[in-house]
GROMACS .gro file of C-alpha atoms in nm:
model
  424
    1UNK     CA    1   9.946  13.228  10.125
    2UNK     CA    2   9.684  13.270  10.433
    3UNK     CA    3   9.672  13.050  10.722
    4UNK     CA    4   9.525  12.789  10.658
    5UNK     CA    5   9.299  12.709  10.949
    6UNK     CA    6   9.258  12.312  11.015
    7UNK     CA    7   9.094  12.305  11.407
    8UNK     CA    8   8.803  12.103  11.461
    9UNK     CA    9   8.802  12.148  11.819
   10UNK     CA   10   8.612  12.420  12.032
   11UNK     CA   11   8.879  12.742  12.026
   12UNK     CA   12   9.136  12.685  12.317
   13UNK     CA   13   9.134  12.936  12.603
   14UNK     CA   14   9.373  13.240  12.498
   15UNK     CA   15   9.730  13.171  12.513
   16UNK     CA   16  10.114  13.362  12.498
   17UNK     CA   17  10.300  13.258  12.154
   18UNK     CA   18  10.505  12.917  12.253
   19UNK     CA   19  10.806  12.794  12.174
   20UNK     CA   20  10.899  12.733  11.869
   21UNK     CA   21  10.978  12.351  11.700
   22UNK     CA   22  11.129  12.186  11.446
   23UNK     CA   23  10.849  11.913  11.495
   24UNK     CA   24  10.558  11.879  11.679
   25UNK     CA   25  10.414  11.535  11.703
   26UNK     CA   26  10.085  11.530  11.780
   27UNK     CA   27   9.977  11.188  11.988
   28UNK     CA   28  10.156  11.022  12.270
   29UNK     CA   29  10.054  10.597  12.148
   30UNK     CA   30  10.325  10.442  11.995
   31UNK     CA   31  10.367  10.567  11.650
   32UNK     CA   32  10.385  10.948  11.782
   33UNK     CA   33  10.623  10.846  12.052
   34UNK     CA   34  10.850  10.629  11.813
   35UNK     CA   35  10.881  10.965  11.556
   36UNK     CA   36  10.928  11.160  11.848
   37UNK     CA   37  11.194  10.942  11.983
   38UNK     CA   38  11.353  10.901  11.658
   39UNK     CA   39  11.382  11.297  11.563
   40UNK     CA   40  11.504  11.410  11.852
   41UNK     CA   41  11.779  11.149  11.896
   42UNK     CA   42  11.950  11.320  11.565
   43UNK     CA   43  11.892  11.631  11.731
   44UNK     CA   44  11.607  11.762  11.566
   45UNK     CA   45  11.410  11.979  11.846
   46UNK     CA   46  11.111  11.842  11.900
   47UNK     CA   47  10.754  11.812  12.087
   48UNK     CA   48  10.562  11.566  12.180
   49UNK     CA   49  10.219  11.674  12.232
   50UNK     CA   50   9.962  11.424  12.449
   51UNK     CA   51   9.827  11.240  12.760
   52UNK     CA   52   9.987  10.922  12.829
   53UNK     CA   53   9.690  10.659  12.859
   54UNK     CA   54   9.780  10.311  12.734
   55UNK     CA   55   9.480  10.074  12.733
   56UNK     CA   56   9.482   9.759  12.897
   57UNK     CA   57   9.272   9.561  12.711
   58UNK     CA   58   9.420   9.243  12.666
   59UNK     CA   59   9.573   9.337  12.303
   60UNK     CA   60   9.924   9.254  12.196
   61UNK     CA   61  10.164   9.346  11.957
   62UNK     CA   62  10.386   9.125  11.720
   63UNK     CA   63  10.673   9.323  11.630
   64UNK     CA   64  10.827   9.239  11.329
   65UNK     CA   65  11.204   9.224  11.253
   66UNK     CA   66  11.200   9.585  11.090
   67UNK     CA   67  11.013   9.714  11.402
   68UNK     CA   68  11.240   9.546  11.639
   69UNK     CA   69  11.545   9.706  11.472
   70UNK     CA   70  11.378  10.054  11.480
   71UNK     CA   71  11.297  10.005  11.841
   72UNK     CA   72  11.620   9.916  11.928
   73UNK     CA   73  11.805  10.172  11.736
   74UNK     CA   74  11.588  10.407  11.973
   75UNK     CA   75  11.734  10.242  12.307
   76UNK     CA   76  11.376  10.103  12.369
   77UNK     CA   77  11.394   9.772  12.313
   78UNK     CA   78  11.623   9.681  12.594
   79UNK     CA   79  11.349   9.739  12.836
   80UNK     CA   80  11.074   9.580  12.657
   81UNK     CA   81  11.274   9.270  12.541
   82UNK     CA   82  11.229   9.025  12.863
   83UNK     CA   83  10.870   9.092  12.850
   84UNK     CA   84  10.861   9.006  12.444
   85UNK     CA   85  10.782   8.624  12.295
   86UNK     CA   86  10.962   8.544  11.981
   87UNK     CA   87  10.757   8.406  11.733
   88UNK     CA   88  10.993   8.183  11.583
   89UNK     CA   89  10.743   8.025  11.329
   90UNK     CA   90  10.363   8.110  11.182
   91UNK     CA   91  10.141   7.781  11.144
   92UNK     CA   92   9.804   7.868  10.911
   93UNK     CA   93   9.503   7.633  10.938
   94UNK     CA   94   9.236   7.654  10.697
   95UNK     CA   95   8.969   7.552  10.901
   96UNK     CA   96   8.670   7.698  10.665
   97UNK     CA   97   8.527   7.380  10.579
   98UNK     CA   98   8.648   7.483  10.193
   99UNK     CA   99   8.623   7.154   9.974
  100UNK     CA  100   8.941   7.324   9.848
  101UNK     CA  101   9.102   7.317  10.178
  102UNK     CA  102   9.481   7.309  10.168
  103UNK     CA  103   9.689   7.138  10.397
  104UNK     CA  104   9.841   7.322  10.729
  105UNK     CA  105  10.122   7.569  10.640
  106UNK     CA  106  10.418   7.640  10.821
  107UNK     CA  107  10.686   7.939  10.816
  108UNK     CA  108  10.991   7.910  10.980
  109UNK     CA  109  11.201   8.240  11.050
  110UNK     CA  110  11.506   8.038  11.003
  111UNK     CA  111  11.426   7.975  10.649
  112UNK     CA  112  11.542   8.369  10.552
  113UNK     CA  113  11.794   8.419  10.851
  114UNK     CA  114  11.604   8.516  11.139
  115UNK     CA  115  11.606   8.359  11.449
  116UNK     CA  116  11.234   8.496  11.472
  117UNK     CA  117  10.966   8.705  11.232
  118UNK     CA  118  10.900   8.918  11.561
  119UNK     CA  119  10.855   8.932  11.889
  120UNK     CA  120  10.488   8.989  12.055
  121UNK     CA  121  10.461   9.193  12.401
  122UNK     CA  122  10.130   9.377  12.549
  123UNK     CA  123  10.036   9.682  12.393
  124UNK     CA  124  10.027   9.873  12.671
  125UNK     CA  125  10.372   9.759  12.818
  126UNK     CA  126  10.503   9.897  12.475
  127UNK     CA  127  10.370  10.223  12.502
  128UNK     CA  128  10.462  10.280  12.869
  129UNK     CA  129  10.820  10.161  12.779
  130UNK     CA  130  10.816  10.414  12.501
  131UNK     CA  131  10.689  10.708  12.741
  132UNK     CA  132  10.971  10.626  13.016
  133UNK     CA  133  11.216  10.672  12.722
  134UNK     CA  134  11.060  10.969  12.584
  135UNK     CA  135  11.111  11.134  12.902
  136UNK     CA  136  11.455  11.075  12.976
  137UNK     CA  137  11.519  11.157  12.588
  138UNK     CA  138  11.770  11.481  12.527
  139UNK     CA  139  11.574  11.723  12.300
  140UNK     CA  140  11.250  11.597  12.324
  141UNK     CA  141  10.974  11.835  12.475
  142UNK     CA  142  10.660  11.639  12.654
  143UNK     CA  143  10.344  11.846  12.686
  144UNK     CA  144  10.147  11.635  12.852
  145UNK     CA  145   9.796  11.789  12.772
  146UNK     CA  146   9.589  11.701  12.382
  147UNK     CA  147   9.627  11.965  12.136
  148UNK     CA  148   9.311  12.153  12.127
  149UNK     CA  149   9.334  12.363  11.746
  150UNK     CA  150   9.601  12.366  11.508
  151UNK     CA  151   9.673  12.692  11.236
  152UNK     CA  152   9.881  12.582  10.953
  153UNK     CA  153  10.086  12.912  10.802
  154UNK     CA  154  10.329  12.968  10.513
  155UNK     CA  155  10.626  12.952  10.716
  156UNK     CA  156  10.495  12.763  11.071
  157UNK     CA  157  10.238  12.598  11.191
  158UNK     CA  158  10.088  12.712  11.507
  159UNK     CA  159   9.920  12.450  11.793
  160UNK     CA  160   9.698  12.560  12.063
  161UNK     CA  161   9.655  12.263  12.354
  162UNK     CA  162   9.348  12.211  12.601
  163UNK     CA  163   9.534  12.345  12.937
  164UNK     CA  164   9.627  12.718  12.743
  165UNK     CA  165   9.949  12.657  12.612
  166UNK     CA  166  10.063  12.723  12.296
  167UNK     CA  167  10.338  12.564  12.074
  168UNK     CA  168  10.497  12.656  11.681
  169UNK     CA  169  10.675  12.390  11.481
  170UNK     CA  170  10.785  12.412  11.082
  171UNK     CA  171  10.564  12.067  11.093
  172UNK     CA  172  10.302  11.894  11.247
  173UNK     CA  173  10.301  11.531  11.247
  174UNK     CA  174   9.951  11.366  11.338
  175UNK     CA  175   9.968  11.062  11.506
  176UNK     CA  176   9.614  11.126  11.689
  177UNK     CA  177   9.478  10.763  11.595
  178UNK     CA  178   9.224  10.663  11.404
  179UNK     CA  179   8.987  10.936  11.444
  180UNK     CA  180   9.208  11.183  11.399
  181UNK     CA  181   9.103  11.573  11.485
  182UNK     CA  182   9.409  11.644  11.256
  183UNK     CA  183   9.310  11.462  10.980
  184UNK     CA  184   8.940  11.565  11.015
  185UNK     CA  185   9.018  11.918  10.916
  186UNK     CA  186   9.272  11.910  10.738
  187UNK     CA  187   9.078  11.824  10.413
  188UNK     CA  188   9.293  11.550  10.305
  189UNK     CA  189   9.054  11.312  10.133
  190UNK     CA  190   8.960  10.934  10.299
  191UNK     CA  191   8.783  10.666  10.236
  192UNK     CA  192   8.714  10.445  10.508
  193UNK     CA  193   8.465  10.131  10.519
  194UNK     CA  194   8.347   9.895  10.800
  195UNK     CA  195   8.319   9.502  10.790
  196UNK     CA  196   8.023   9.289  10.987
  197UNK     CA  197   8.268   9.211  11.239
  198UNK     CA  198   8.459   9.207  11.574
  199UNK     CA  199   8.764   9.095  11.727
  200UNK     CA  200   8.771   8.959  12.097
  201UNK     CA  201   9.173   9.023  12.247
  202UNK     CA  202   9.204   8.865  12.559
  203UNK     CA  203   9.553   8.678  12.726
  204UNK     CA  204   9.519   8.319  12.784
  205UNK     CA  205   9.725   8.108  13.029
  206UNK     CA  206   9.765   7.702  12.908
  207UNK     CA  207   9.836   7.336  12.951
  208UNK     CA  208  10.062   7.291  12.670
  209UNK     CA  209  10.366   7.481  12.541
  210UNK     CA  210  10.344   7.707  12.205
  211UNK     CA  211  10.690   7.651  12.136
  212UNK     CA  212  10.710   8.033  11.992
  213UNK     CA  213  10.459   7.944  11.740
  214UNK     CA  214  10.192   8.150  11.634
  215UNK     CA  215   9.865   7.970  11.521
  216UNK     CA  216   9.621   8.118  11.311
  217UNK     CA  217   9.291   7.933  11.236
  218UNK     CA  218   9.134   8.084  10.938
  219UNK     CA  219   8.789   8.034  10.972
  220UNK     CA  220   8.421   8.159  10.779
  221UNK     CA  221   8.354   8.419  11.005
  222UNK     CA  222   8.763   8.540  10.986
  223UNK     CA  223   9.084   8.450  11.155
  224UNK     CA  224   9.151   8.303  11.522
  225UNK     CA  225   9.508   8.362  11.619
  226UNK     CA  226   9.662   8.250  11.941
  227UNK     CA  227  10.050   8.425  11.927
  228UNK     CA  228  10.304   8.381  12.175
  229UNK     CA  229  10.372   8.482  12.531
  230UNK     CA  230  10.670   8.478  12.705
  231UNK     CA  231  10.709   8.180  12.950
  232UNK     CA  232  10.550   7.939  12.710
  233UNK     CA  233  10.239   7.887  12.869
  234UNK     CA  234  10.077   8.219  12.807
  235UNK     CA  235   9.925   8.301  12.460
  236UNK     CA  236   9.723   8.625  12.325
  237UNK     CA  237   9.428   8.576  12.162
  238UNK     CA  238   9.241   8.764  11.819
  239UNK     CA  239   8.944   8.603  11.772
  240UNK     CA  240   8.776   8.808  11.497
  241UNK     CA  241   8.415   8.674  11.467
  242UNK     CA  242   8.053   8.800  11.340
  243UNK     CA  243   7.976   9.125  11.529
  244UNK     CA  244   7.670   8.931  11.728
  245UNK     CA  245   7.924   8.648  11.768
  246UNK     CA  246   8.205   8.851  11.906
  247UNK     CA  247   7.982   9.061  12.131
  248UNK     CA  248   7.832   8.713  12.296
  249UNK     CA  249   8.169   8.574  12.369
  250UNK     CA  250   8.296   8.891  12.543
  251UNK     CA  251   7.978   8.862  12.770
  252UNK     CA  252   8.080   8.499  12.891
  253UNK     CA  253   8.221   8.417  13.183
  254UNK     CA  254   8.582   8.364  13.205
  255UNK     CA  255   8.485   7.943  13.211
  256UNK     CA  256   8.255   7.982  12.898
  257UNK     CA  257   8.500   8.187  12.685
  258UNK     CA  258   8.772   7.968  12.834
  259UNK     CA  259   8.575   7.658  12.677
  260UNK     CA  260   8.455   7.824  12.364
  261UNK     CA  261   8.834   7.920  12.274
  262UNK     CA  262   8.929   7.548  12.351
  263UNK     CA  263   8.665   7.452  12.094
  264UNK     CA  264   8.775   7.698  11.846
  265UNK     CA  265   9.129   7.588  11.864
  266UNK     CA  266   9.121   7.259  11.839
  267UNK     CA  267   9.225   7.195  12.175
  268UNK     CA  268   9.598   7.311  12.041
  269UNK     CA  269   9.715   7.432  12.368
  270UNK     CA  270   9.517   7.183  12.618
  271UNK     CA  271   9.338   7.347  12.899
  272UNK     CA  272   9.261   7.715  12.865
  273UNK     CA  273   9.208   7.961  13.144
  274UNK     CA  274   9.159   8.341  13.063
  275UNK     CA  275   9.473   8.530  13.213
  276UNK     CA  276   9.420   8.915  13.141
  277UNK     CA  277   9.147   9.199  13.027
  278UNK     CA  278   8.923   9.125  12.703
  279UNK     CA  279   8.899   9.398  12.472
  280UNK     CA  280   8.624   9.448  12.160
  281UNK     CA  281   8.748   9.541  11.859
  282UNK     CA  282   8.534   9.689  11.611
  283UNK     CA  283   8.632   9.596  11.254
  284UNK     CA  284   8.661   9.887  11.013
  285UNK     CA  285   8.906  10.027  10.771
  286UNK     CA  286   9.050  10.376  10.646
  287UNK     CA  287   9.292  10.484  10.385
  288UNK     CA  288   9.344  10.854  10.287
  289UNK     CA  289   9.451  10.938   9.930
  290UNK     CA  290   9.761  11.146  10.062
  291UNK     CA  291   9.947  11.157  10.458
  292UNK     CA  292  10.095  11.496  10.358
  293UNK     CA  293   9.980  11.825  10.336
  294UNK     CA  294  10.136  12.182  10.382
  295UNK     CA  295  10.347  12.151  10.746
  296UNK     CA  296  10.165  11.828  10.838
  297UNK     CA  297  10.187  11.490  10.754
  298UNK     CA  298   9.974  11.190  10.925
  299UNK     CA  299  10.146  10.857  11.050
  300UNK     CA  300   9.975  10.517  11.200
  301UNK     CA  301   9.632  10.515  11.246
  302UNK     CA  302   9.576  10.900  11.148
  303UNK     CA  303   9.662  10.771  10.814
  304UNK     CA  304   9.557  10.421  10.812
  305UNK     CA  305   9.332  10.152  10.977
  306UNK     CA  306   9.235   9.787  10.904
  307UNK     CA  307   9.144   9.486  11.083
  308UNK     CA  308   9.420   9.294  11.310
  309UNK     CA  309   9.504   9.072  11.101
  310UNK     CA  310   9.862   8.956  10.989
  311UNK     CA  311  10.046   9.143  11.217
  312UNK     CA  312  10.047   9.502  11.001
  313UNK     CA  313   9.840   9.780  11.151
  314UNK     CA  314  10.127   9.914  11.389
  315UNK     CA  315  10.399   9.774  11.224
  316UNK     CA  316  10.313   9.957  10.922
  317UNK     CA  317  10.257  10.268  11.188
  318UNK     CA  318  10.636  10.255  11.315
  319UNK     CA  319  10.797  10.218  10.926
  320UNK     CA  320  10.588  10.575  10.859
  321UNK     CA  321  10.794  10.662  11.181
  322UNK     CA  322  11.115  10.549  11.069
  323UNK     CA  323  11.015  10.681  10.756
  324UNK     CA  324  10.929  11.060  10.847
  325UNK     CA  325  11.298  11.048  11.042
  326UNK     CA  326  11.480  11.009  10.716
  327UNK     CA  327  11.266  11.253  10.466
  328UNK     CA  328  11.315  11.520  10.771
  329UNK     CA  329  11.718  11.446  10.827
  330UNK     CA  330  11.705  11.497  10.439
  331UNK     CA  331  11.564  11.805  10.399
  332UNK     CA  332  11.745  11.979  10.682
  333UNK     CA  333  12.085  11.806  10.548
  334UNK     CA  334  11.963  12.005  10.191
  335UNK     CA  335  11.859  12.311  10.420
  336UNK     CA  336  11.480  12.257  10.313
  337UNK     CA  337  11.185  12.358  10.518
  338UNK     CA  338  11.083  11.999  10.666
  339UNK     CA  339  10.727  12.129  10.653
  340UNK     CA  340  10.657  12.230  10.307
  341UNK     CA  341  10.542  12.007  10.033
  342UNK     CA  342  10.865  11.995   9.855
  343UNK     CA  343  11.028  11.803  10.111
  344UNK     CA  344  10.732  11.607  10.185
  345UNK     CA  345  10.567  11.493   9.830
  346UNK     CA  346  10.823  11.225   9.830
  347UNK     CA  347  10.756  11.040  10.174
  348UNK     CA  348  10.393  11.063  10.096
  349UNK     CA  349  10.399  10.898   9.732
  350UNK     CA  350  10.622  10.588   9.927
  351UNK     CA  351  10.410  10.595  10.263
  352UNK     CA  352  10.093  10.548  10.045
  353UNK     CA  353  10.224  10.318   9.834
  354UNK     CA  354  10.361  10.103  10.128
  355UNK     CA  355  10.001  10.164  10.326
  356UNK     CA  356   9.813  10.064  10.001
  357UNK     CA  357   9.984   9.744   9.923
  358UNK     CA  358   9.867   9.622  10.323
  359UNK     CA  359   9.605   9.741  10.347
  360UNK     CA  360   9.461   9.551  10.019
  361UNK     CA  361   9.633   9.237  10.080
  362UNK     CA  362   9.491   9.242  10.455
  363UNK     CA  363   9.127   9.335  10.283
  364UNK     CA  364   9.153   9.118  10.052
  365UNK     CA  365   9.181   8.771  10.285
  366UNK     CA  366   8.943   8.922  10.533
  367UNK     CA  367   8.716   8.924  10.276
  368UNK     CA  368   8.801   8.591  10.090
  369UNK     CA  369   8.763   8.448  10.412
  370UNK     CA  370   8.369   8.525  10.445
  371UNK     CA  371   8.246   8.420  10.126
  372UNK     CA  372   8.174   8.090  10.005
  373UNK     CA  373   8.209   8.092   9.632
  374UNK     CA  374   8.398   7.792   9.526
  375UNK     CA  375   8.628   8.036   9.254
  376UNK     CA  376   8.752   8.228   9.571
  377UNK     CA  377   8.808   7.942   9.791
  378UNK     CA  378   9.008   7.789   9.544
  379UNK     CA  379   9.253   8.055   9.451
  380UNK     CA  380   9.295   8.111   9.853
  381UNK     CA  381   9.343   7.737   9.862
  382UNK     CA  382   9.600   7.708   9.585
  383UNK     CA  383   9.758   8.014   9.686
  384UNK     CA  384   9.860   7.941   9.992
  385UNK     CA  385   9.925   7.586   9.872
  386UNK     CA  386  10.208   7.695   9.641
  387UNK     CA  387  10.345   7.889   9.940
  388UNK     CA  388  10.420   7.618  10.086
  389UNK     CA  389  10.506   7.411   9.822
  390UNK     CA  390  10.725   7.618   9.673
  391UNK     CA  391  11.006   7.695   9.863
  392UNK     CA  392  11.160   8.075   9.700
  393UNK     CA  393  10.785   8.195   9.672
  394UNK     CA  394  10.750   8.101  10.042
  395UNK     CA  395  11.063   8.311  10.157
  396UNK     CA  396  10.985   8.589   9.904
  397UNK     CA  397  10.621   8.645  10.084
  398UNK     CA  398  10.810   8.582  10.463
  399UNK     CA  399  11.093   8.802  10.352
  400UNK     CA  400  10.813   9.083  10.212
  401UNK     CA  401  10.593   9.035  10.500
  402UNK     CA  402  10.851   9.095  10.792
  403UNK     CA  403  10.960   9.427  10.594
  404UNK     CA  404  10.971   9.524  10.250
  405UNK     CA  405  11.357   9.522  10.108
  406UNK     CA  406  11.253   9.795   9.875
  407UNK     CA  407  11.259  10.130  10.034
  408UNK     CA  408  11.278  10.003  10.374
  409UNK     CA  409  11.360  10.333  10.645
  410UNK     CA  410  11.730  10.341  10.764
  411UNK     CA  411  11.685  10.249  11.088
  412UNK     CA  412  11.471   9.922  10.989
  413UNK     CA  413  11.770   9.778  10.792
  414UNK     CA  414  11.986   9.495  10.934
  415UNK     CA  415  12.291   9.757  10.976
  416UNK     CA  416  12.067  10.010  11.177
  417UNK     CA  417  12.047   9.859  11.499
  418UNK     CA  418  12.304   9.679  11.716
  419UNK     CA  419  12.237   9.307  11.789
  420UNK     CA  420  11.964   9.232  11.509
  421UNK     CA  421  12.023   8.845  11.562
  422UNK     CA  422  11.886   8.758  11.893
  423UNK     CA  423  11.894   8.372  11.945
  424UNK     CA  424  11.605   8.214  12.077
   0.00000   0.00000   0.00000
């Protein structure tokens, strides 16, 4: 078979063949440095291919349980846990003015035998904590520089980066975010879409203690979730609004938005004061049909994007990590190429599958939430009614919505990290 050229990128200066990789992971955010992390702990040789530039723009993470297993099964989480909040239960307010309005839900971790669905830290504290292990990681290669043009062959694939250098690798994983050079010419197909909204992130500082409970306001323009911060008086904030409504807030003043968030949450937390950067979110969504192709295969945002909502986008990002560890242990374990579709038609059929079912269900309430036919605000109503009436559907959802028990990667299951149970 040819090469199969896939570079959407001007053509790098000339460079001398590179070394030569298992693995190449293309993207130094989180997702990229989790797979990197996790191959080359089994002793997979592997590269890591990126800048390190975490953004501080007042966005968080919640880490679910899963995640927070993975992590710590990569020595990560150590570092990052004293600046992580647990969030020990999930209120939901339906504050859409609904005549079908349900009463306020609560989820408590303790119901299905966590001490906490997940714990919530800065973004770019959890990048920077994965970099610093990355670089003191045994068999992991940094090239700090982007990857300029990539030529996928029968038996390797062959990168070019920006500053010359070259690099070869049996497969190419792109974790290059959500506008992906990888996955723009690689001719895997995608459908993406864009919704008439934005989310504000900022970090709050407040009056009143959150307890570890996360608060999300559902409301007709989308959902307004205050989440944890360690120290109990700090809180993040995703305020996803009506573009025009979202852009005006991020122009106020730190005493306007301060008031305007005090409004919106019912005064929950008492006296507000803005505490961090603000950061504009621009609500849109992507999905491709497959993550794999010959030698590469796309993780987080490369392969999927939706709104923040529910606590999924890089969550779902670090299972396709965890995930791409075990399909390549397999295949070397069966002395398989780890870059040709037989060893990789089976981790994309289960990473789509996993993407698809988020993806929808996230869709699906964004959109519930900004229409006003009485049909859809009475199934919302009633649905999340018998959640929390009904005490097995309630843990089923929890227990499905920290990580799925079907199919789940080895390193996200209770026995694959030390110390799971954390008391609060």
């Amino acid at each position: 078979m040819p090469p199969e050229p896939v570079a959407s990128a001007p053509p790098a200066p000339a460079a001398r063949p590179g070394p030569r990789f298992e693995v190449a992971v293309v993207g130094a955010g989180a997702a990229g440095l989790a797979a990197a992390l996790a191959l080359a702990r089994e002793g997979v040789a592997t590269a890591l291919i990126g800048r390190h530039a975490p953004v501080a723009d007042g966005r968080t993470v919640a880490l679910l349980d899963g995640s927070v297993r993975f992590l710590d099964a990569l020595g990560a989480w150590p570092a990052l846990r004293p600046h992580a909040a647990p969030l020990a239960e999930l209120h939901i307010i339906d504050d859409t003015g609904s005549l079908f309005r349900p009463p306020p839900a609560r989820f408590r971790a303790g119901e299905i035998g966590l001490d906490a669905f997940g714990w919530n830290l800065e973004s770019a504290r959890l990048v920077t904590g994965l970099r610093d292990r990355a670089r003191a990681a045994p068999g992991l290669t940094l090239f700090e520089s982007d990857a300029a043009g990539c030529l996928r062959g029968e038996a390797a694939a062959d990168l070019t980066l920006e500053d010359g250098r070259a690099v070869s690798a049996r497969l190419v994983v792109g974790a290059d975010g959500g506008r992906s050079p990888l996955r723009a010419a690689s001719g895997l197909k995608v459908r993406d879409w864009s919704y008439p909204q934005a989310a504000l992130t900022t970090l709050l500082a407040h009056a009143l203690p959150h307890r570890d409970v996360s608060t999300e306001f559902h409301t007709r323009q989308g959902p307004f979730t205050l989440v944890p911060l360690p120290g109990g008086h700090r809180s993040s904030l995703v305020w996803v609004a009506a573009e025009g409504t979202a852009r005006h807030l991020s122009g106020l003043p730190d005493a306007g938005l301060a008031a305007a968030i005090e409004d919106q949450a019912q005064r929950l937390l008492g006296a507000l004061r803005i505490d961090g950067p603000r950061g504009l979110v621009p609500m849109r969504g992507l999905a491709v049909e497959s993550p794999v192709a010959h030698r590469l295969v796309l993780i987080g945002e490369a392969a999927h994007v939706f709104p923040p909502i529910g606590a999924q986008g890089l969550n779902l990002g670090l299972r396709d990590a965890a995930a791409l560890r075990d399909a390549v242990l397999a295949a070397l374990r069966d002395r398989r190429d780890p870059g040709g579709r037989a060893a990789l038609d089976g981790l994309g059929r289960r990473r789509r599958r996993d993407a698809g079912l988020r993806t929808g269900a996230v869709d699906a309430l964004n959109r519930s939430l900004l229409t006003e036919l009485l049909p859809v605000d009475a199934l919302r109503g009633l649905g999340l009614l018998a959640m929390t009436t009904i005490g097995p559907l309630r843990r089923l959802v929890m227990r499905e919505g920290v990580l799925p028990r079907l199919g789940a990667p080895e390193l996200m299951r209770a026995k694959g990290a030390k110390g799971a149970r954390r008391r609060i």
